[in-house]
Coordinates of C-alpha atoms in Angstrom, one line a residue:
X16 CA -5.2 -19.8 27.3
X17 CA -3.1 -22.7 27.9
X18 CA -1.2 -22.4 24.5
X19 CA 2.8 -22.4 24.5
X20 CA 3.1 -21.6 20.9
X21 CA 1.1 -18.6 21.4
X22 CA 2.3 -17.4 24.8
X23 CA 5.8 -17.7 23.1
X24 CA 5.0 -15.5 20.3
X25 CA 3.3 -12.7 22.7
X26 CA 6.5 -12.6 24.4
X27 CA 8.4 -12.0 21.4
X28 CA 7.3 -8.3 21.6
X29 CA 8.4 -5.5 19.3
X30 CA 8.4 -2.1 21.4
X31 CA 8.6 -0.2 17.8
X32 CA 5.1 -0.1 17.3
X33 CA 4.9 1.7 13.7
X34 CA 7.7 -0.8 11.6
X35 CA 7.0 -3.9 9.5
X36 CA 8.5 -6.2 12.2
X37 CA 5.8 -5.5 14.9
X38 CA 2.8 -5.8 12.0
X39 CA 4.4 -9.1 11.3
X40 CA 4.3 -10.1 15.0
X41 CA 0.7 -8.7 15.1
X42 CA -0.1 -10.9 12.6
X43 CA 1.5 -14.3 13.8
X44 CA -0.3 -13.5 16.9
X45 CA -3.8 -13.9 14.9
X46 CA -2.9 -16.5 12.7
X47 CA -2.4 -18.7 15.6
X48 CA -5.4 -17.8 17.9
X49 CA -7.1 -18.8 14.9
X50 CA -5.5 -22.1 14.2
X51 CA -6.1 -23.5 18.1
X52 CA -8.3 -26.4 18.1
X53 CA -11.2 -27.5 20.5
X54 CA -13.1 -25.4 22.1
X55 CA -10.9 -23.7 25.1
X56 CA -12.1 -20.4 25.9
X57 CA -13.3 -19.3 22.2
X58 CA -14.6 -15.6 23.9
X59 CA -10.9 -15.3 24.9
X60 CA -9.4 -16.2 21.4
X61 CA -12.0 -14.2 19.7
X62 CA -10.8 -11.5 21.8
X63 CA -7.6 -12.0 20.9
X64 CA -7.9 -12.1 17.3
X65 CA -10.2 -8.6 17.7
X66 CA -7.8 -7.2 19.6
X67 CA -5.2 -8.0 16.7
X68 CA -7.1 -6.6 13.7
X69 CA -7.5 -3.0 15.6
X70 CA -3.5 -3.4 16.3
X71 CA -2.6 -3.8 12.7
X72 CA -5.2 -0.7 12.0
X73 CA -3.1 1.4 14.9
X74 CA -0.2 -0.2 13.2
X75 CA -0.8 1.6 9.7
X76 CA -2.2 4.9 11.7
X77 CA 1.2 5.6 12.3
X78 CA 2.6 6.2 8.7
X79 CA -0.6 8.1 8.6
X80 CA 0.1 10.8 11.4
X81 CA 3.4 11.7 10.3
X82 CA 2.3 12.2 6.7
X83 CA -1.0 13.8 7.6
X84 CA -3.7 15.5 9.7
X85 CA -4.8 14.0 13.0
X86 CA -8.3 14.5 11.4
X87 CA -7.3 12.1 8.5
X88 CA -5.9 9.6 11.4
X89 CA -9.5 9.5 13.3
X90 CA -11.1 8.9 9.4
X91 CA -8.8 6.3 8.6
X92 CA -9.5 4.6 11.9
X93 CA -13.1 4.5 10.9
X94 CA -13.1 3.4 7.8
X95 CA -10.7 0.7 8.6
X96 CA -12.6 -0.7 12.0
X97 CA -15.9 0.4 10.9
X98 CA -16.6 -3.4 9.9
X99 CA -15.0 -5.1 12.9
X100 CA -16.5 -6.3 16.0
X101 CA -15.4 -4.4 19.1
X102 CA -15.0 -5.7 22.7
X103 CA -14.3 -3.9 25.4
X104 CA -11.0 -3.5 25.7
X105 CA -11.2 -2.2 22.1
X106 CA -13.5 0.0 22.4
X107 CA -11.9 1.8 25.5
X108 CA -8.6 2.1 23.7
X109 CA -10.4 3.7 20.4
X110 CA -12.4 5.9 22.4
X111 CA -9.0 7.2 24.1
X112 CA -7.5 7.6 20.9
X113 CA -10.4 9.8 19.1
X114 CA -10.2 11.8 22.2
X115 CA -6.1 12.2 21.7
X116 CA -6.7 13.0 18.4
X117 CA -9.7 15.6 18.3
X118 CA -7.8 16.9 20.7
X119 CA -5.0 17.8 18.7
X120 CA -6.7 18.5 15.4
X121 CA -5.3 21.9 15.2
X122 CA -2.1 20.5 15.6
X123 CA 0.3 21.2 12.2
X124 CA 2.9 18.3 10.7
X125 CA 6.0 19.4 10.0
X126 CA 5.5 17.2 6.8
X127 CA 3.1 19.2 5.8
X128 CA 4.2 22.4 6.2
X129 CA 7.6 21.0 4.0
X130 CA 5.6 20.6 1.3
X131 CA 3.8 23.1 1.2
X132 CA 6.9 25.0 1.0
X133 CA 8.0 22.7 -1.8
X134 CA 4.7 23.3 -3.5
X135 CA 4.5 27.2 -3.5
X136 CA 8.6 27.9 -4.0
X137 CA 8.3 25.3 -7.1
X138 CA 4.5 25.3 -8.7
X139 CA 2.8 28.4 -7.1
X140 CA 5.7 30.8 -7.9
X141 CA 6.0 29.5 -11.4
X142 CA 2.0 29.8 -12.2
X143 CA 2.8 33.4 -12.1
X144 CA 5.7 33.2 -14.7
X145 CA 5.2 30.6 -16.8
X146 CA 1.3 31.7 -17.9
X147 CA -0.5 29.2 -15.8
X148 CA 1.0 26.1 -17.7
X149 CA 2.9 24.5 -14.5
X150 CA 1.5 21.5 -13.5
X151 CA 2.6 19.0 -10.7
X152 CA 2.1 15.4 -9.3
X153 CA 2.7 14.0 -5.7
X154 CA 3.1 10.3 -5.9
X155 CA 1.7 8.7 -2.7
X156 CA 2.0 4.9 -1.0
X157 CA -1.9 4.4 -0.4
X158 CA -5.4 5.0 -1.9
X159 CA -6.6 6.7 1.2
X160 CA -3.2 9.2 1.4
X161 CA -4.2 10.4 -2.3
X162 CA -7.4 11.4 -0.8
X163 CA -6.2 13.2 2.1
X164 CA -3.9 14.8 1.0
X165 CA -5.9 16.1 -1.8
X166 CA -8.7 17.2 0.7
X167 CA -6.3 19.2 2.9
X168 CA -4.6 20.9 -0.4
X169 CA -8.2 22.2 -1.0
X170 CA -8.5 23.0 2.3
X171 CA -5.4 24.4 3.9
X172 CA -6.4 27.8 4.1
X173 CA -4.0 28.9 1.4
X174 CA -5.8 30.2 -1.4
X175 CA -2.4 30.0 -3.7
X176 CA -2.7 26.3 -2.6
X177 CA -6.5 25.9 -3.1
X178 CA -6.0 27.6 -6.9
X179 CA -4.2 24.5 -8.0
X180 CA -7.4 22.4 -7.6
X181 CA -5.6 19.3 -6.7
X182 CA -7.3 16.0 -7.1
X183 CA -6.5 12.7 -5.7
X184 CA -6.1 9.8 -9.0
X185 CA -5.9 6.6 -7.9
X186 CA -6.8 3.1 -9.5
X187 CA -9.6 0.8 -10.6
X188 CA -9.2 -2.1 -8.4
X189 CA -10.6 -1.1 -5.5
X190 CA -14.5 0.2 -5.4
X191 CA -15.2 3.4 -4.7
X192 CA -15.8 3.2 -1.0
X193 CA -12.1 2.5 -0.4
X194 CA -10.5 4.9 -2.6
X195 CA -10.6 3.7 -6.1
X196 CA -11.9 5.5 -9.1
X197 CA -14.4 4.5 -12.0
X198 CA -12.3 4.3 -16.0
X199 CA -14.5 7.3 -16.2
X200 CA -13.8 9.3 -13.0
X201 CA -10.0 9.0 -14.1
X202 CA -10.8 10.0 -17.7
X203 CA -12.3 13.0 -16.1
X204 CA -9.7 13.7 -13.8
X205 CA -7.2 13.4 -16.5
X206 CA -9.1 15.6 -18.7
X207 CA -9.2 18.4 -16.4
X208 CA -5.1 18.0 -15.7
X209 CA -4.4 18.2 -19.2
X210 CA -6.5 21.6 -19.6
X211 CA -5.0 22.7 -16.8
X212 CA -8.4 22.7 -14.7
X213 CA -6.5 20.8 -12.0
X214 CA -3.2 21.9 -12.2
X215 CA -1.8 19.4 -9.3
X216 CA -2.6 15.1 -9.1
X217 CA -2.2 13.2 -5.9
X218 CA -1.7 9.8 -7.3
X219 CA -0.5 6.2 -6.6
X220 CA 1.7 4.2 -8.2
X221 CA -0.8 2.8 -10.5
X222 CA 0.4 6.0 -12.2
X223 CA 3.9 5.4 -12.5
X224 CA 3.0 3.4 -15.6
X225 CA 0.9 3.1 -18.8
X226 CA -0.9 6.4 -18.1
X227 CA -0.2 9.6 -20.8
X228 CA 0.3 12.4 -18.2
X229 CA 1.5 15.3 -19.4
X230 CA 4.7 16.4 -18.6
X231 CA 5.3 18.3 -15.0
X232 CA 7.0 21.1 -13.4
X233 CA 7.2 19.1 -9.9
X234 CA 6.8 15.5 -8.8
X235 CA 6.7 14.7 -5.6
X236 CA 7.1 11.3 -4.1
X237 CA 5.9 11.6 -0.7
X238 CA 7.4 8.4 1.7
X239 CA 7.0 6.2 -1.5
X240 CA 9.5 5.0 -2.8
X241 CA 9.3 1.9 -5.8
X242 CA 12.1 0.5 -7.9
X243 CA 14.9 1.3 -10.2
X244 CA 12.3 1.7 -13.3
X245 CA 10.3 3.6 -11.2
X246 CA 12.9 6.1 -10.2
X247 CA 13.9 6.3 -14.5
X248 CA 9.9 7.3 -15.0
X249 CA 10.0 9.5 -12.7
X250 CA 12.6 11.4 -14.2
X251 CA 10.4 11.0 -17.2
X252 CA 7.4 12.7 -15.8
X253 CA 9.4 15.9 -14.9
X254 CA 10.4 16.1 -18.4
X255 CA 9.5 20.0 -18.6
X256 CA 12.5 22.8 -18.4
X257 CA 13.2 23.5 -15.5
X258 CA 11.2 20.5 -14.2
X259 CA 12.1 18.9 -10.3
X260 CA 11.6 15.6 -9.0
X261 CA 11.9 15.5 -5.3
X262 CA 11.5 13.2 -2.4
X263 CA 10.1 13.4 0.9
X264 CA 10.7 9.6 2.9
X265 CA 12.2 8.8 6.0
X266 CA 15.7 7.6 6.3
X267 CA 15.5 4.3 5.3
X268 CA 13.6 4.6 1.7
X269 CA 15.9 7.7 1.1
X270 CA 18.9 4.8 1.2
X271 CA 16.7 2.1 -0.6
X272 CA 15.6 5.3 -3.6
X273 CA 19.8 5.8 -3.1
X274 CA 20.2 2.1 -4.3
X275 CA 17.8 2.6 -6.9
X276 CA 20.1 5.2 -8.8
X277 CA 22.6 3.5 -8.9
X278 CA 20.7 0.5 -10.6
X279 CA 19.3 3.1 -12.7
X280 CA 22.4 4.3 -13.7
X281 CA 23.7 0.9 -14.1
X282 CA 20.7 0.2 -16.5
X283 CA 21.5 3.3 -18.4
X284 CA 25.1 1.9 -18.9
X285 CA 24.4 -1.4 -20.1
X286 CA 21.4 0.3 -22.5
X287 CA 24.3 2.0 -24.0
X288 CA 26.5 -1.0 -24.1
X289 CA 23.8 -3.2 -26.0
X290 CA 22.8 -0.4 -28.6
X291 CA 26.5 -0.7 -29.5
X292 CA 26.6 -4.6 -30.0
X293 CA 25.9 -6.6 -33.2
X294 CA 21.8 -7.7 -33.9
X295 CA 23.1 -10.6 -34.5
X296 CA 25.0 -11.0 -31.2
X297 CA 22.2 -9.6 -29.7
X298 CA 19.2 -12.2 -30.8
X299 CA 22.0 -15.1 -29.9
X300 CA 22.4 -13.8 -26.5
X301 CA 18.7 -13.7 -26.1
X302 CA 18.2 -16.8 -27.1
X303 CA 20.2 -18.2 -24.8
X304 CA 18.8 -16.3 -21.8
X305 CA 15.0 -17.2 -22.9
X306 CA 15.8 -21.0 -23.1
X307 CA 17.6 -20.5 -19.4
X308 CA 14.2 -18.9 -18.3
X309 CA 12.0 -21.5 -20.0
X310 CA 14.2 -24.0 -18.2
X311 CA 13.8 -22.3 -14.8
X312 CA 9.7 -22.0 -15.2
X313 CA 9.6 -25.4 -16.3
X314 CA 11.5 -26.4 -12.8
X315 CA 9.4 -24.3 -10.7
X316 CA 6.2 -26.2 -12.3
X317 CA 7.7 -29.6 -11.7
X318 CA 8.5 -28.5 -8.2
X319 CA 5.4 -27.2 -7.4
X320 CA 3.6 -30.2 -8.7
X321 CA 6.2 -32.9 -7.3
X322 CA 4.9 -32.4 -3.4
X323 CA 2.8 -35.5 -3.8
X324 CA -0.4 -36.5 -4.2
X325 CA -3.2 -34.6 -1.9
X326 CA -4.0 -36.6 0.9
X327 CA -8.0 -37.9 0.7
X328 CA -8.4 -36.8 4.6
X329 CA -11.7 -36.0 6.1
X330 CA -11.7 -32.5 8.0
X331 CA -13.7 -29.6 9.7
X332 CA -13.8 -26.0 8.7
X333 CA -15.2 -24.1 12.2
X334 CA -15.9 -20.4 12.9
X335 CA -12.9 -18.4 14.5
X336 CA -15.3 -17.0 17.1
X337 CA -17.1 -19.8 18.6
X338 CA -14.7 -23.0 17.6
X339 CA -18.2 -24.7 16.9
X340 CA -18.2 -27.0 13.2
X341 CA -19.7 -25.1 10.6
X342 CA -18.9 -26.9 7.7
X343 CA -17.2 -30.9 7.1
X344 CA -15.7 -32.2 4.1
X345 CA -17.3 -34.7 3.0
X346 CA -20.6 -31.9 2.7
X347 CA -18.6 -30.4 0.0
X348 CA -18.5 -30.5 -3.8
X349 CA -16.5 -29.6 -6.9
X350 CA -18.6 -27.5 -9.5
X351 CA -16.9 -26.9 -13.0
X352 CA -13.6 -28.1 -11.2
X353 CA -13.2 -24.9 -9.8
X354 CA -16.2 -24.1 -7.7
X355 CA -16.8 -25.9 -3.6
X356 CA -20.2 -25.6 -2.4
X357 CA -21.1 -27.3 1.1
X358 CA -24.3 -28.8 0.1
X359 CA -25.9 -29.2 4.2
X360 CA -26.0 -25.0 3.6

């Protein structure tokens, strides 16, 4: 494909396949395979931009192998390609993989096996002592890691771990078919916790706030790390004697969750100094930082507004596969200022 731009990008090649930089690369990649006019080789570019949705699938794969089982690696590939077109190159490489990875399905993680450790030496043990009340939480980065991780709790082969009954809880948002939960199916869930039922949650951070969980014996954050009022509920949710919030991440969020204590602790500080100032002094200095944000919103508005007028050009929307016009703009039309409809469709 005789395209500078995007030969130049491809050369720009991260080797460290499983960081942010190379999914960003991935994706500059696709966003310009898509945005090359005429029709020059559209198989090729097609190919191209097929080639970069499984790469940003691999991409993610990655955080899932160290964190879990090579069987959750082949389900998350499915799930997450099951809905994209294949070519042959593709389908060669996925066919490797799956091989790689039913190969090795029997094959522990080291992650694992540390918190398992974790699990049984601070929530197992303590079931015994503490008249079943002990209950936990492991906070997780993804929908899909809440259910695996939940699955292989229930299903370790360790029937002190399989007692705790561990459910995943993750949000609303998402349908059911990738990993979110009905208002109901959480009620339930939460139910259960609070009778003890299900004495350990695998949740995401839609957790971290507004929910009444009970208070825990152990939280876990497992690679997920948020921000500084993240880290201060957390300490919330361990609130029970003798409680233990612990984290499991890589090098670089243990120095980001390292930052976040000390704004935590900074926060704490100037709690302090506020509760000690005059209400009076308190609603002037508010007033004066509200005005400064109004001001600031009202300069981001006028920015945003203050690009010019749109220009009244005539242009072609075309499909990413075959470069061939599907839809022009003078075909479409404004309904209720907020809906476009192509009427030749």
């Amino acid at each position: 494909i005789d395209d500078k731009e995007l030969k130049r990008i491809v050369e720009e090649c991260s080797l460290e396949k499983s960081s942010q930089k190379y999914l960003d690369w991935i994706a500059r990649i696709e966003k310009r395979a898509k945005a090359i006019k005429g029709s020059q080789k559209p198989d090729q570019l097609y190919c191209i931009i097929t080639i970069a949705k499984h790469m940003k699938a691999y991409n993610a794969a990655f955080e899932i192998n160290s964190l879990a089982r090579p069987c959750d690696v082949s389900n998350f590939l499915n799930e997450r390609l099951k809905n994209c077109d294949d070519t042959k190159e593709t389908c060669e490489s996925y066919e490797k993989l799956k091989k790689t990875l039913d190969e090795s399905k029997d094959t522990s993680n080291p992650n694992l096996e540390t918190m398992k450790t974790l699990i049984k030496k601070n929530l197992v043990d303590k079931q015994e002592v503490d008249t079943k009340k002990s209950k936990g939480i492991i906070f997780v980065p993804t929908r899909f890691l809440a259910h695996a991780l939940a699955s292989w709790l229930n299903d370790c082969k360790d029937e002190s771990l399989e007692l705790l009954q561990a459910s995943a809880f993750t949000g609303s948002q998402a349908s059911g078919d990738k990993g979110g939960m009905t208002s109901s199916q959480q009620d339930s869930t939460l139910m259960k916790f609070r009778s003890g039922e299900t004495k350990l949650l695998v949740a995401t951070s839609f957790t971290e706030e507004g929910i009444d969980i009970p208070e825990c014996s152990l939280v876990i954050r497992y690679n997920h790390v948020g921000n500084e009022v993240n880290t201060v509920q957390m300490r919330g949710r361990s609130r029970k004697k003798g409680g233990k919030s612990v984290l499991l991440a890589c090098e670089t969020l243990y120095i980001r969750e390292s930052i976040n204590q000390f704004n935590a602790d900074l926060m704490e500080k100037a709690v302090k100094k506020v509760s000690k100032m005059d209400p009076r002094e308190i609603s002037k200095s508010n007033e004066v930082i509200q005005k400064e944000m109004l001001q600031n919103d009202k300069i981001k508005i006028n920015n945003k507004f203050s690009k010019g007028p749109l220009r009244d050009e005539q242009f072609k929307m075309v499909c990413n596969r075959c470069k061939q016009t599907v839809i022009e703009s003078k075909d479409i039309r404004l309904i209720d200022e907020c809906h476009r409809i192509a009427i030749s469709r």
